[in-house]
Coordinates of C-alpha atoms in Angstrom, one line a residue:
M1386 CA -6.6 0.2 122.5
T1387 CA -8.9 2.4 121.0
V1388 CA -12.7 2.2 122.1
H1389 CA -15.3 3.1 119.6
P1390 CA -19.2 2.8 119.5
M1391 CA -20.4 -0.2 117.5
T1392 CA -21.7 0.6 114.1
D1393 CA -25.1 -0.7 113.0
T1394 CA -23.6 -3.6 111.2
L1395 CA -21.3 -4.9 114.0
Q1396 CA -24.4 -4.5 116.5
E1397 CA -26.6 -6.8 113.9
I1398 CA -23.8 -9.2 113.9
T1399 CA -23.5 -9.2 117.7
N1400 CA -27.3 -9.6 117.9
L1401 CA -27.0 -12.8 115.7
V1402 CA -24.1 -14.1 117.7
N1403 CA -26.4 -13.7 120.9
A1404 CA -29.1 -15.5 119.4
K1405 CA -26.8 -18.4 118.3
C1406 CA -24.9 -18.7 121.6
G1407 CA -27.7 -18.0 123.9
R1408 CA -25.6 -15.0 125.3
T1409 CA -26.0 -11.3 125.8
F1410 CA -22.4 -10.3 124.5
D1411 CA -21.9 -6.4 124.8
V1412 CA -18.4 -6.0 124.1
L1413 CA -16.7 -6.8 120.6
L1414 CA -12.9 -6.9 119.8
L1415 CA -12.0 -6.9 116.1
N1416 CA -8.6 -8.3 115.0
F1417 CA -6.9 -8.2 111.5
Y1418 CA -4.5 -10.7 110.5
K1419 CA -3.0 -9.5 106.9
D1420 CA -1.7 -13.0 106.3
G1421 CA 0.1 -16.0 107.9
S1422 CA 2.8 -13.7 109.4
D1423 CA 0.3 -12.3 111.7
Y1424 CA -0.4 -14.3 114.9
I1425 CA -1.4 -14.4 118.4
S1426 CA 0.7 -15.9 120.9
L1427 CA -0.3 -18.4 123.3
H1428 CA -2.7 -16.8 126.1
S1429 CA -5.8 -16.8 128.2
D1430 CA -7.9 -14.0 128.3
D1431 CA -8.2 -12.3 131.7
E1432 CA -9.2 -8.7 131.4
T1433 CA -10.7 -7.5 134.7
S1434 CA -13.3 -5.7 132.7
I1435 CA -15.1 -8.8 131.3
D1436 CA -17.1 -11.7 132.6
R1437 CA -15.1 -14.9 132.0
T1438 CA -18.3 -17.1 131.5
A1439 CA -18.1 -17.1 127.7
I1440 CA -16.1 -15.5 124.9
A1441 CA -17.4 -16.2 121.2
S1442 CA -15.0 -16.0 118.2
L1443 CA -16.1 -15.4 114.6
S1444 CA -13.8 -15.8 111.7
L1445 CA -14.0 -14.1 108.4
G1446 CA -11.7 -14.4 105.6
A1447 CA -8.8 -16.9 105.5
S1448 CA -8.8 -20.1 107.1
R1449 CA -6.5 -20.4 110.1
I1450 CA -5.3 -22.9 112.9
F1451 CA -7.0 -22.0 116.5
R1452 CA -5.0 -24.0 119.1
L1453 CA -5.9 -24.8 122.5
K1454 CA -3.4 -26.0 125.1
Q1455 CA -3.9 -27.2 128.8
K1456 CA -2.4 -24.8 131.3
G1457 CA 0.8 -26.3 132.8
A1458 CA 0.8 -29.2 130.3
K1459 CA 4.2 -30.4 128.8
G1460 CA 4.6 -31.9 125.4
I1461 CA 2.1 -31.9 122.8
D1462 CA -1.3 -31.6 125.0
R1463 CA -3.0 -29.4 122.5
V1464 CA -5.8 -29.6 120.1
D1465 CA -6.1 -27.8 116.8
F1466 CA -9.1 -26.5 114.8
L1467 CA -9.3 -25.4 111.3
L1468 CA -11.4 -22.0 111.6
E1469 CA -12.9 -21.3 108.2
S1470 CA -14.7 -18.2 107.3
G1471 CA -18.0 -18.2 109.0
D1472 CA -16.9 -20.3 111.7
L1473 CA -18.3 -19.2 115.2
L1474 CA -16.4 -20.7 118.1
L1475 CA -17.6 -20.6 121.7
M1476 CA -15.3 -20.7 124.7
K1477 CA -17.6 -21.5 127.6
D1478 CA -17.4 -21.0 131.0
K1479 CA -14.2 -21.4 132.6
C1480 CA -12.1 -22.2 129.6
Q1481 CA -9.9 -19.5 130.5
D1482 CA -8.7 -20.9 133.8
D1483 CA -7.9 -24.2 132.3
L1484 CA -6.7 -23.6 128.7
K1485 CA -4.6 -20.9 126.7
H1486 CA -5.2 -20.5 123.0
T1487 CA -3.3 -19.4 120.0
V1488 CA -3.5 -18.4 116.4
P1489 CA -0.1 -19.6 115.3
K1490 CA 1.9 -18.4 112.4
S1491 CA 1.5 -20.1 109.0
S1492 CA 3.5 -19.5 106.0
K1493 CA 1.0 -21.2 103.9
V1494 CA -1.8 -18.4 104.6
T1495 CA -1.5 -15.5 102.1
E1496 CA -5.1 -14.1 102.6
G1497 CA -6.5 -11.9 105.4
R1498 CA -8.5 -12.9 108.1
I1499 CA -10.9 -10.9 110.3
N1500 CA -11.6 -12.2 113.7
L1501 CA -14.7 -10.8 115.9
T1502 CA -14.3 -11.8 119.6
F1503 CA -17.6 -11.2 121.7
R1504 CA -17.5 -10.8 125.4
V1505 CA -19.8 -9.6 128.3
S1506 CA -18.7 -6.5 130.4
R1507 CA -18.6 -6.4 134.1
A1508 CA -20.1 -3.0 134.2

């Protein structure tokens, strides 16, 4: 992963997200999904360099399903959210300990989506 300093625009967005969420996020990860064939597999965020108290996710562009699934659950123990452009999702506290999440493939999505993920570093 390539690390870059935040641009002024991304810092402004981070400041707005911090104000909305009542947090002090200082790490920003940008993901681009070109269409519904791009996805992220079921996972939980467990990077040792970030604090696990909360992660915020800002969606821009195409609407996509964001799926949460209980760790260790079998069958259909999941919840789907349709994240539209401008939606802000906050995964609070120990969410990463109990749940996994994914943005699954979707053949119906033909447009791009940018996802900005905000975290707190442990530095």
